[in-house]
PDB file of C-alpha atoms in Angstrom:
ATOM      1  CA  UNK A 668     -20.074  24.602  -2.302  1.00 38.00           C
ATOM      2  CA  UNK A 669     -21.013  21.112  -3.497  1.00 42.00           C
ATOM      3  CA  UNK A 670     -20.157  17.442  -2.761  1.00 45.00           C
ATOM      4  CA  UNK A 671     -21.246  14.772  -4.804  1.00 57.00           C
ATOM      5  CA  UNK A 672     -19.730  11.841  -3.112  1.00 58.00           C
ATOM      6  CA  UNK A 673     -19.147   8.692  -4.658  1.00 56.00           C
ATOM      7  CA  UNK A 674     -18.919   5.737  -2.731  1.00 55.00           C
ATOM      8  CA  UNK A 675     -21.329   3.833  -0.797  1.00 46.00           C
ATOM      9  CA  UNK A 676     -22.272   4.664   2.986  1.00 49.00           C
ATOM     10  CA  UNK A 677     -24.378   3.145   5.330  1.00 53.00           C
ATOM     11  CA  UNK A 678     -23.137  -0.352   6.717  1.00 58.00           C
ATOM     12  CA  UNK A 679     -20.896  -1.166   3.661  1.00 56.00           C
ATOM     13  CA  UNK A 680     -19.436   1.965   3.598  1.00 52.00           C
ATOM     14  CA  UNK A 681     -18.816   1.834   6.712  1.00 56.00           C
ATOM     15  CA  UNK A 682     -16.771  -1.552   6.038  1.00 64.00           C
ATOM     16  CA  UNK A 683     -14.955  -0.301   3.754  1.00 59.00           C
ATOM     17  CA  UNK A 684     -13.474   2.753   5.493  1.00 62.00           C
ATOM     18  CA  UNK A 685     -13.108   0.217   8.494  1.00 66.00           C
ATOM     19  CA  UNK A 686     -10.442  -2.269   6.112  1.00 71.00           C
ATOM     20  CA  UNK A 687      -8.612   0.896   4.841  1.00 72.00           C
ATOM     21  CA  UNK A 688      -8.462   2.503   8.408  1.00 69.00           C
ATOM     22  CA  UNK A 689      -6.284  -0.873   9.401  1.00 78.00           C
ATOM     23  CA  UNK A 690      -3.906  -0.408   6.638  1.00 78.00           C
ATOM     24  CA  UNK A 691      -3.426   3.386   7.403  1.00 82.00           C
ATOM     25  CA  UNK A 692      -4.236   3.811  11.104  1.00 86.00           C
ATOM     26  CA  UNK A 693      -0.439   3.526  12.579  1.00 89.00           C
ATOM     27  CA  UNK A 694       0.292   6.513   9.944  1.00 93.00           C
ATOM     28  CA  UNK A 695      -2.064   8.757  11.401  1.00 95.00           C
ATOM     29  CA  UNK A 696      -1.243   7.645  14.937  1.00 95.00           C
ATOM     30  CA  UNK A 697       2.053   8.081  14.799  1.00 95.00           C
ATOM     31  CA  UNK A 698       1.100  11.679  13.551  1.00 97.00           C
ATOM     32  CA  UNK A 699      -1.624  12.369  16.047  1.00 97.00           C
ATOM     33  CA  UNK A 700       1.164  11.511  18.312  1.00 96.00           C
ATOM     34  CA  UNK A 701       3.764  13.893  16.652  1.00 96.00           C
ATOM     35  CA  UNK A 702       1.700  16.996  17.081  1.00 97.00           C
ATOM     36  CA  UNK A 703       0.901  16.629  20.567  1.00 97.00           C
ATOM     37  CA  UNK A 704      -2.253  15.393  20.449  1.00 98.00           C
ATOM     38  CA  UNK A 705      -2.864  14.597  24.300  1.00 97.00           C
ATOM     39  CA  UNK A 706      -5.174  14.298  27.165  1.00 97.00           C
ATOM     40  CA  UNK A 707      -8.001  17.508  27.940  1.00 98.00           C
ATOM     41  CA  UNK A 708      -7.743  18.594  23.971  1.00 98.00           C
ATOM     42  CA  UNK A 709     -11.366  19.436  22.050  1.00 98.00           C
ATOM     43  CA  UNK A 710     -11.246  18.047  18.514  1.00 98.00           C
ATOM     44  CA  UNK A 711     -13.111  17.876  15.480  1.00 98.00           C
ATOM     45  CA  UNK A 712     -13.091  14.936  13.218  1.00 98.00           C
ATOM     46  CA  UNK A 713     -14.282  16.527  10.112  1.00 98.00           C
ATOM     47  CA  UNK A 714     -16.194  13.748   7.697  1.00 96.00           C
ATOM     48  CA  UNK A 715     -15.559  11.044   9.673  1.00 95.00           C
ATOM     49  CA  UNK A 716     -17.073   8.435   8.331  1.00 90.00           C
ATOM     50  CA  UNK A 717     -17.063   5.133  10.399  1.00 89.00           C
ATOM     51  CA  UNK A 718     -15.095   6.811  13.575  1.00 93.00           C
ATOM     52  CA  UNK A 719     -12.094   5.008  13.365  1.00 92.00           C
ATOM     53  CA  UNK A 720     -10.187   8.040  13.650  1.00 95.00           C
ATOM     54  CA  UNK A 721     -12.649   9.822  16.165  1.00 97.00           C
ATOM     55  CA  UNK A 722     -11.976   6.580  18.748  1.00 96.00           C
ATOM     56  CA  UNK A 723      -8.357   7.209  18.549  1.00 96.00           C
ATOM     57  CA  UNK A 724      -8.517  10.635  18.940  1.00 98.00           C
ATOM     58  CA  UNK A 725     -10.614   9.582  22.355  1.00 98.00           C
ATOM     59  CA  UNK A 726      -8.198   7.418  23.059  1.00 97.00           C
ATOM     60  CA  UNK A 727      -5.542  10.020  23.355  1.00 98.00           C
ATOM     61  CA  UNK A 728      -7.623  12.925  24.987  1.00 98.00           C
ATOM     62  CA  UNK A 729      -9.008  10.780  27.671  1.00 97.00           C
ATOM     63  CA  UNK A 730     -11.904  11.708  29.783  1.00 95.00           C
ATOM     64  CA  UNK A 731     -10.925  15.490  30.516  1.00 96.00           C
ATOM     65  CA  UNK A 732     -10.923  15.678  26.338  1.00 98.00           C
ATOM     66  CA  UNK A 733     -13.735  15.768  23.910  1.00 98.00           C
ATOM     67  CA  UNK A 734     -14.203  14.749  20.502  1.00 98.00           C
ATOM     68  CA  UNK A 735     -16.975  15.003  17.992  1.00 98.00           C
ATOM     69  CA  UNK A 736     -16.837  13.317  14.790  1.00 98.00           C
ATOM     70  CA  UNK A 737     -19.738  15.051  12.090  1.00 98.00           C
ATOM     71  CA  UNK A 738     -20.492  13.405   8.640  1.00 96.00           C
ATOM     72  CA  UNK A 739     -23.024  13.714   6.017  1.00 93.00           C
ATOM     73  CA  UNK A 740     -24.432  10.403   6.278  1.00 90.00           C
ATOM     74  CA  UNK A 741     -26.906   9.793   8.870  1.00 91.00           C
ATOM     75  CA  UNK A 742     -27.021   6.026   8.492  1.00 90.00           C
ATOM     76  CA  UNK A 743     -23.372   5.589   9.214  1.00 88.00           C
ATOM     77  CA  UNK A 744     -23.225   8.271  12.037  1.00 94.00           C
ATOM     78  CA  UNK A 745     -26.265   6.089  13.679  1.00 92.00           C
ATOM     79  CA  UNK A 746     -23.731   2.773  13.272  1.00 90.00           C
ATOM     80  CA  UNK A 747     -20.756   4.736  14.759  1.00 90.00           C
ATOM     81  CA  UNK A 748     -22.874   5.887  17.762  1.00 92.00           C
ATOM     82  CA  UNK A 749     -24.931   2.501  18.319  1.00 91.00           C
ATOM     83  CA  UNK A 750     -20.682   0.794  18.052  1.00 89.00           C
ATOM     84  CA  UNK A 751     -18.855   3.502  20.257  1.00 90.00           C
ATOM     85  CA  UNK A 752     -21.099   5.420  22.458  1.00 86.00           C
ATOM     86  CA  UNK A 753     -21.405   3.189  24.809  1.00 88.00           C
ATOM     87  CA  UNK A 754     -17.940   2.595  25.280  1.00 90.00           C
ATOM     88  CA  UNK A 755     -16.692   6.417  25.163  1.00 94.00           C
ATOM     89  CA  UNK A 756     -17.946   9.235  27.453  1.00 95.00           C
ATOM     90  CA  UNK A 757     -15.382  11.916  25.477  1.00 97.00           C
ATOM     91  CA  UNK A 758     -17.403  10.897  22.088  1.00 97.00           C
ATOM     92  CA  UNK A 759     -19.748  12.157  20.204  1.00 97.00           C
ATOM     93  CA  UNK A 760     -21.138  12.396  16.786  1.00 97.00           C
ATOM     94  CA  UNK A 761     -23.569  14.237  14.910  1.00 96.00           C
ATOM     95  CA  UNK A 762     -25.175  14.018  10.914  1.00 96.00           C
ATOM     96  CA  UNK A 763     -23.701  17.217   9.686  1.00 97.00           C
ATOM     97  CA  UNK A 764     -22.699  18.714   6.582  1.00 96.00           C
ATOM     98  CA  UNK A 765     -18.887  19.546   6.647  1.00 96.00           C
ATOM     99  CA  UNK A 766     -19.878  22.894   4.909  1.00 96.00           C
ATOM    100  CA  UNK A 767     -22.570  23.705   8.045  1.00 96.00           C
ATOM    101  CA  UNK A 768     -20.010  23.471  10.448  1.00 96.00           C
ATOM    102  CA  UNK A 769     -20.247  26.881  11.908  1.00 94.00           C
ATOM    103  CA  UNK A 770     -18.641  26.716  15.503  1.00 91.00           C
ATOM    104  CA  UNK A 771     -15.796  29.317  16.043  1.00 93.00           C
ATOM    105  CA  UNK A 772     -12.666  29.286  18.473  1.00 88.00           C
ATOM    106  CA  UNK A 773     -13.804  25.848  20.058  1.00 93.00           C
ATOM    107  CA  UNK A 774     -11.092  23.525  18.889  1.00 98.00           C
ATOM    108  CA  UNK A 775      -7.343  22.187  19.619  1.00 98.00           C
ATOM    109  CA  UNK A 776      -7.683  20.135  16.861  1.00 99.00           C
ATOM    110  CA  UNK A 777      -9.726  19.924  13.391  1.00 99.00           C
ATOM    111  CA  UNK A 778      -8.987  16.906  11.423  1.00 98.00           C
ATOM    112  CA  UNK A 779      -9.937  15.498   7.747  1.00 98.00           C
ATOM    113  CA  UNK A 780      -8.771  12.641   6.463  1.00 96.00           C
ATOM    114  CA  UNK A 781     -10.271  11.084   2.800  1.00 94.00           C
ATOM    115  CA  UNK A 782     -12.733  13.990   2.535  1.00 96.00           C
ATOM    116  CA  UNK A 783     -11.812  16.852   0.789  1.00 98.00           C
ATOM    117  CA  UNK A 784     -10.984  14.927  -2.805  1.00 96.00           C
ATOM    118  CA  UNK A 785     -14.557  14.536  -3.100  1.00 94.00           C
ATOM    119  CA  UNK A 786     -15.713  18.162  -2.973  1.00 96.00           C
ATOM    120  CA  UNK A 787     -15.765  20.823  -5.009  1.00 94.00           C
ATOM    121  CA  UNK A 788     -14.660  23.581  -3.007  1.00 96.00           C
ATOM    122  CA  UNK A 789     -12.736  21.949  -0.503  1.00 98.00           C
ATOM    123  CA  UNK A 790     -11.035  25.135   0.982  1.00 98.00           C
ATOM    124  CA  UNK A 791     -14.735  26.123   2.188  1.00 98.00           C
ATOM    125  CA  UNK A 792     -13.860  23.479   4.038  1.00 98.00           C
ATOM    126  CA  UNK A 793     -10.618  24.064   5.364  1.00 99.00           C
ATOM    127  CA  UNK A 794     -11.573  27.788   6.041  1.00 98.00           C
ATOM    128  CA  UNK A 795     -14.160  26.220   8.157  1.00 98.00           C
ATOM    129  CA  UNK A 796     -11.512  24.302  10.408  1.00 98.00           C
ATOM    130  CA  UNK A 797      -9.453  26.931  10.702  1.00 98.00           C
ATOM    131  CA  UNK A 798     -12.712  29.055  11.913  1.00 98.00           C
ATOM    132  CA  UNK A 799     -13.831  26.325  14.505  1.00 98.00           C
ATOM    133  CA  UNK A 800      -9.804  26.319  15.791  1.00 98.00           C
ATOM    134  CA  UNK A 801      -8.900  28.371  18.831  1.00 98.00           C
ATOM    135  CA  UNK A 802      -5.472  30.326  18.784  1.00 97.00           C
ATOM    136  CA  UNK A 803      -2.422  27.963  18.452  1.00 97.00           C
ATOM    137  CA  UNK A 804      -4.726  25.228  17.715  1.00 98.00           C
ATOM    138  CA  UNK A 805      -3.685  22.485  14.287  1.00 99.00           C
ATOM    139  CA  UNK A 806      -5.874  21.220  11.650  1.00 99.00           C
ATOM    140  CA  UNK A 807      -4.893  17.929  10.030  1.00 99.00           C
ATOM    141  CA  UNK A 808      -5.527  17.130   6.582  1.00 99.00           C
ATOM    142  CA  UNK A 809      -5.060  13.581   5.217  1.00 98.00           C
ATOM    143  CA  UNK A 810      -5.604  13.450   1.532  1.00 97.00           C
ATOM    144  CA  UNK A 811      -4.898  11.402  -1.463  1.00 95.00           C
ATOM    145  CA  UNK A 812      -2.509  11.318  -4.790  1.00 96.00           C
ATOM    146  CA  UNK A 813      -3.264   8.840  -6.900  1.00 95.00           C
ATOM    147  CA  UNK A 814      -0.725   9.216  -9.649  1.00 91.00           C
ATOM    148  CA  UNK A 815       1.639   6.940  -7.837  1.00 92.00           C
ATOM    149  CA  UNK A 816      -0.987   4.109  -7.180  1.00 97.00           C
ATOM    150  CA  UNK A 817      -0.286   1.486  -9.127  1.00 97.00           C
ATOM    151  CA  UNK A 818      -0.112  -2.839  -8.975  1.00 98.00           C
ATOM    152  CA  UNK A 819       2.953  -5.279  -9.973  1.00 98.00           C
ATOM    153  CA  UNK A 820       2.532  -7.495 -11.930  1.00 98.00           C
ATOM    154  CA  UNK A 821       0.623  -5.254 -14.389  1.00 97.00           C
ATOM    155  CA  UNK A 822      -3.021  -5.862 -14.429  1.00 98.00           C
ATOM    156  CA  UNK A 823      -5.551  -4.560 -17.095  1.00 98.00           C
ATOM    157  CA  UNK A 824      -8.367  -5.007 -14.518  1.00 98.00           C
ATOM    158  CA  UNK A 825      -7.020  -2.916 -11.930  1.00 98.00           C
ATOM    159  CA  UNK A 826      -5.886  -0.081 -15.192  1.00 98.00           C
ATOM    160  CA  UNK A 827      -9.484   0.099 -15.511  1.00 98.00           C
ATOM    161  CA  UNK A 828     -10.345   0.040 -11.829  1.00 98.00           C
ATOM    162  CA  UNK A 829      -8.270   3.217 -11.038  1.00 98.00           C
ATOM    163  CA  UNK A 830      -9.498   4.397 -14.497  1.00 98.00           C
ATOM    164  CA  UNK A 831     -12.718   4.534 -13.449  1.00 98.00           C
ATOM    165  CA  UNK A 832     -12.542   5.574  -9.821  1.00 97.00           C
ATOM    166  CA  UNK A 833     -10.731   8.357 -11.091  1.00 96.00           C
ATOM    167  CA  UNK A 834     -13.107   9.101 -13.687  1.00 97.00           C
ATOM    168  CA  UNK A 835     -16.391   9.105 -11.623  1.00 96.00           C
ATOM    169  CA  UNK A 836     -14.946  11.288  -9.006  1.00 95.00           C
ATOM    170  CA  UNK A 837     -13.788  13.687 -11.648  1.00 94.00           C
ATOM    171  CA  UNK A 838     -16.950  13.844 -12.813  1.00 94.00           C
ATOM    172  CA  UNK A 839     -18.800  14.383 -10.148  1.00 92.00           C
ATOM    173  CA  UNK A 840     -16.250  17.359  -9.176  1.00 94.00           C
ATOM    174  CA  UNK A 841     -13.664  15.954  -6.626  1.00 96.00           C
ATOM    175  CA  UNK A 842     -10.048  15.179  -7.478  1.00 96.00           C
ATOM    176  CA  UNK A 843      -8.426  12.557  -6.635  1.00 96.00           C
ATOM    177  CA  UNK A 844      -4.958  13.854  -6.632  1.00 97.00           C
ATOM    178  CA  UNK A 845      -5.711  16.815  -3.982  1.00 98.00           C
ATOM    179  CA  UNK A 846      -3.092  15.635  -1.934  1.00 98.00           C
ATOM    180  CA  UNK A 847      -0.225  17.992  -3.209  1.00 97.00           C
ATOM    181  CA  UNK A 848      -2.512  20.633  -2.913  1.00 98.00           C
ATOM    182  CA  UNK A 849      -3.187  20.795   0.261  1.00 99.00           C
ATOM    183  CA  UNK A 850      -0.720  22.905   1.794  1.00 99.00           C
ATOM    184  CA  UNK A 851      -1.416  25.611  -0.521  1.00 99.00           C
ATOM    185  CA  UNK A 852      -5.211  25.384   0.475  1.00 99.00           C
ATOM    186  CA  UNK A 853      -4.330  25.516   3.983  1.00 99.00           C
ATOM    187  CA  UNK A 854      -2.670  28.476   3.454  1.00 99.00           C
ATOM    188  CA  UNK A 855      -5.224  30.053   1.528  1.00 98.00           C
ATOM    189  CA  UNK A 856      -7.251  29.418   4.630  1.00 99.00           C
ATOM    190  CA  UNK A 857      -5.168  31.639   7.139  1.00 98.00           C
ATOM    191  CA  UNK A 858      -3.212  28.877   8.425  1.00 99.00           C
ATOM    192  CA  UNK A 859       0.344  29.450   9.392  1.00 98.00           C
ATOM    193  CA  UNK A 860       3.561  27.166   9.597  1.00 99.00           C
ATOM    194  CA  UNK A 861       1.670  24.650   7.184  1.00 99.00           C
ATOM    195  CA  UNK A 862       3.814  20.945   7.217  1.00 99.00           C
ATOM    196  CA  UNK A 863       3.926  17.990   4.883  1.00 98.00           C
ATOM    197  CA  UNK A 864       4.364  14.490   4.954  1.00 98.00           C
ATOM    198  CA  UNK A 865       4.307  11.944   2.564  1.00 97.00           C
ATOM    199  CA  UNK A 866       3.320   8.211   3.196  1.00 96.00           C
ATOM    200  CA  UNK A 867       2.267   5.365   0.551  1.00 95.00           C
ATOM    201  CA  UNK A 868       0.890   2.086   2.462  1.00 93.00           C
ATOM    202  CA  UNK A 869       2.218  -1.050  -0.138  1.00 94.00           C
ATOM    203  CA  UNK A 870      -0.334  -4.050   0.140  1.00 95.00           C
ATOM    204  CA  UNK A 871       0.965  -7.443   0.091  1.00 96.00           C
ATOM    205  CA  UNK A 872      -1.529  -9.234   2.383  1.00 93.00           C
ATOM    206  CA  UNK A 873      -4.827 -10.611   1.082  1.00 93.00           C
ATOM    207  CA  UNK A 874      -6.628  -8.828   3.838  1.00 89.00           C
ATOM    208  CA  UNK A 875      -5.327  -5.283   1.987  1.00 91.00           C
ATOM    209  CA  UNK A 876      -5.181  -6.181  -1.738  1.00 94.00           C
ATOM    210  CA  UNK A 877      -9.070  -6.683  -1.195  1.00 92.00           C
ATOM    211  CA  UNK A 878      -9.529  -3.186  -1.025  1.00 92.00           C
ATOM    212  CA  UNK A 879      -9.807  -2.157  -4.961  1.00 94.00           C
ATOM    213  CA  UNK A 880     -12.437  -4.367  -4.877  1.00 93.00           C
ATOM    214  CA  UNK A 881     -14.320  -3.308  -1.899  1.00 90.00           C
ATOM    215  CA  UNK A 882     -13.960  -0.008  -3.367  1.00 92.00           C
ATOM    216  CA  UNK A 883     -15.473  -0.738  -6.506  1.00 94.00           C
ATOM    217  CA  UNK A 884     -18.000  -2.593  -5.033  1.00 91.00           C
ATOM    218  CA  UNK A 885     -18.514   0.654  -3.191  1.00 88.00           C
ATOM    219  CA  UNK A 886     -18.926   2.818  -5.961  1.00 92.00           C
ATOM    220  CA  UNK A 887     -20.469   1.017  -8.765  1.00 93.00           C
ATOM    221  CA  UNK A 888     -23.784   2.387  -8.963  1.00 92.00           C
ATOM    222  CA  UNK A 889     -22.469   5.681  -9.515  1.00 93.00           C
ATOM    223  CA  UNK A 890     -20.274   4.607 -12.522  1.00 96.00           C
ATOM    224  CA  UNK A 891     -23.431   2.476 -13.526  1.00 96.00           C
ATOM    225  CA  UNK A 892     -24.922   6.151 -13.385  1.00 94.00           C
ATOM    226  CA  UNK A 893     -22.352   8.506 -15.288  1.00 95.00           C
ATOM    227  CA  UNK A 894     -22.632   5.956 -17.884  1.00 97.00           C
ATOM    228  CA  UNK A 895     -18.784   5.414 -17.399  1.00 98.00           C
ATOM    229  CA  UNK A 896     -19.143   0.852 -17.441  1.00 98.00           C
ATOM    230  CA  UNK A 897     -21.882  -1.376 -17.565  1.00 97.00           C
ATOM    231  CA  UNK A 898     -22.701  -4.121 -14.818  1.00 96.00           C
ATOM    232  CA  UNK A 899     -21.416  -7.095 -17.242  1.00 98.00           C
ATOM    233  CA  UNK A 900     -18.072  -5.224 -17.169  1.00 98.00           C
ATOM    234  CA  UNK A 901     -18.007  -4.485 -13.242  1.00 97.00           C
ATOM    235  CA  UNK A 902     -19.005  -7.861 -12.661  1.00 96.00           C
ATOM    236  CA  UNK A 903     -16.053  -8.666 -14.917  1.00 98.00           C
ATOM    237  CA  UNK A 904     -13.192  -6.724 -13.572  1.00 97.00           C
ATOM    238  CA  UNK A 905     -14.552  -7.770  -9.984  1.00 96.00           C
ATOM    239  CA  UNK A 906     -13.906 -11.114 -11.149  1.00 97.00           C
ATOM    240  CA  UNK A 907     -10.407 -10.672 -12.548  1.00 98.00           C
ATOM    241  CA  UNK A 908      -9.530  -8.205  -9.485  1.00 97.00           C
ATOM    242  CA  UNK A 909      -9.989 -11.594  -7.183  1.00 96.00           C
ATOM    243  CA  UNK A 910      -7.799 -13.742  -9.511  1.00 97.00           C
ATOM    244  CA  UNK A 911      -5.268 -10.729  -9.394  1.00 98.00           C
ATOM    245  CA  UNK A 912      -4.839 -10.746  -5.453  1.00 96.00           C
ATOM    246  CA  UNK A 913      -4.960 -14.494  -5.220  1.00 96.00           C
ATOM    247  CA  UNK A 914      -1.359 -15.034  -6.951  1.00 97.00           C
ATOM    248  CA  UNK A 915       1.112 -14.406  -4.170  1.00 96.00           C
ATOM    249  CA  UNK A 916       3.438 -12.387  -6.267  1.00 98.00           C
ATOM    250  CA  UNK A 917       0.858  -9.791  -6.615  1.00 98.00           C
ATOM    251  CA  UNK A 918       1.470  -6.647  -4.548  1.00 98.00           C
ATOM    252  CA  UNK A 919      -0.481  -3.296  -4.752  1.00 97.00           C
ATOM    253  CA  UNK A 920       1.051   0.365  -3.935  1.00 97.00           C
ATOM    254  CA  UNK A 921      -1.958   2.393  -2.673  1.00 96.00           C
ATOM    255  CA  UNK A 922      -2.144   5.837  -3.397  1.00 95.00           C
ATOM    256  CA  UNK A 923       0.068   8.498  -2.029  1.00 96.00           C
ATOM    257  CA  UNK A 924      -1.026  10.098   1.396  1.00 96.00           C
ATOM    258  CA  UNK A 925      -0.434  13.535   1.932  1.00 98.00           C
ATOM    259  CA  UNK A 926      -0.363  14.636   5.697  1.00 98.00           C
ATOM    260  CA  UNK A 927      -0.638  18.158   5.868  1.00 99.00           C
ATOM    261  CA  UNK A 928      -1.029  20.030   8.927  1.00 99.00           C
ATOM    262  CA  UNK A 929      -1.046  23.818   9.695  1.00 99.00           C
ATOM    263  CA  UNK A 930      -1.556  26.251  12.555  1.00 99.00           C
ATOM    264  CA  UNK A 931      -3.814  29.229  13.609  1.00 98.00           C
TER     265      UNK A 931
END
């Protein structure tokens, strides 16, 4: 029952997750959408970060809805209520372990998205959301598979960028590939009529291609930490990662998203 996770939260966390949100948001919109997802609903945004996902999950439950987004991190819960608080009666969000959740038959919705790869036991987790659901409700899980991330042209810096965020999230007990095993989770969890979809964002704007550097930006102290790279040579790939996404031929195909979604 452990999470040891990686990257950096507070404010620059928070601006990372805020980047990748805009290059995956219409995804999960379009899904949110899909299922129903409408106006009166109670939801759960399970590890969710920044709120990007939390706001449009306000957005489509409107006032008569409610929807609380919990994460770990106090600092970046703090930012998400001092940005959206003010500007969303049906929000609200609490510091709170994803393992303490402990509500039962509350929830239309649970959702995860970008969590689970980083813990241990991630079908606590799940079991969890399907706890906190009431009858009929639908968890959503977003997760990761990096096997298919790769760049064009080939670049040794961003090898050894995916090397290593692979490698430090291994080690500190996530997976990084979860994705195609999250319907079998869900099931393990008591969920019924579990659903997958598969999505893989390709960036070709500067704005996008940014993002393996935010990320290692993000988690370089705990590389630094496992011993995995130095600073010289995180400085150094940083470096070669800019002069990657400045040539305009460069494009980068981010990881593959699993949707998964299930029913109690």
């Amino acid at each position: 029952m452990k999470t040891n996770y990686v990257i950096s939260g507070g404010q620059k966390g928070k601006d990372r997750l805020k980047v990748l949100s805009e290059v995956v948001q219409g995804t999960t919109l379009n899904l949110l959408k899909n299922l129903g997802i409408c106006e009166g609903m109670h939801c759960l945004d399970v590890g969710c970060g920044g709120g990007d996902v939390t706001i449009e999950i306000a957005k489509l439950i409107g006032a008569k809805g409610k929807v609380i987004g919990i994460d770990m991190d106090s600092s970046i819960i703090q930012l998400s209520q001092e940005e959206f608080n003010p500007k969303f009666t049906n929000v609200e969000f609490r510091a709170l372990n994803a393992f303490d959740i402990d509500e039962k038959l509350q929830y239309d919705l649970t959702y995860s998205r970008f969590l689970l790869a980083h813990l241990t036991n991630p079908e606590i987790v799940t079991t969890k959301m399907y706890q906190a659901l009431k009858s009929g409700g639908v968890a959503i899980v977003e997760e990761t598979d990096f096997s298919g991330y790769y760049c064009y042209p080939e670049s040794q810096a961003f090898a050894r960028y995916l090397e290593l965020h692979r490698q430090v999230i291994n080690r500190r007990g996530g997976n990084v590939d979860l994705g195609a095993k999250i319907p079998k989770i869900l099931r393990g969890s008591g969920f019924k009529n579990v659903q997958v979809n598969l999505v893989q964002p390709i960036f070709t704007k500067l704005s996008e291609k940014i993002i393996p550097q935010i990320t290692l930006l993000n988690i370089k102290e705990a590389i630094i930490s496992e011993n995995l790279a130095s600073q010289k040579e995180i400085d150094s790939l940083l470096a070669e990662l800019s002069q990657f996404i400045e040539k305009p031929e460069s494009i980068i195909v981010f990881a593959r998203l699993f949707q998964v979604w299930g029913y109690k």
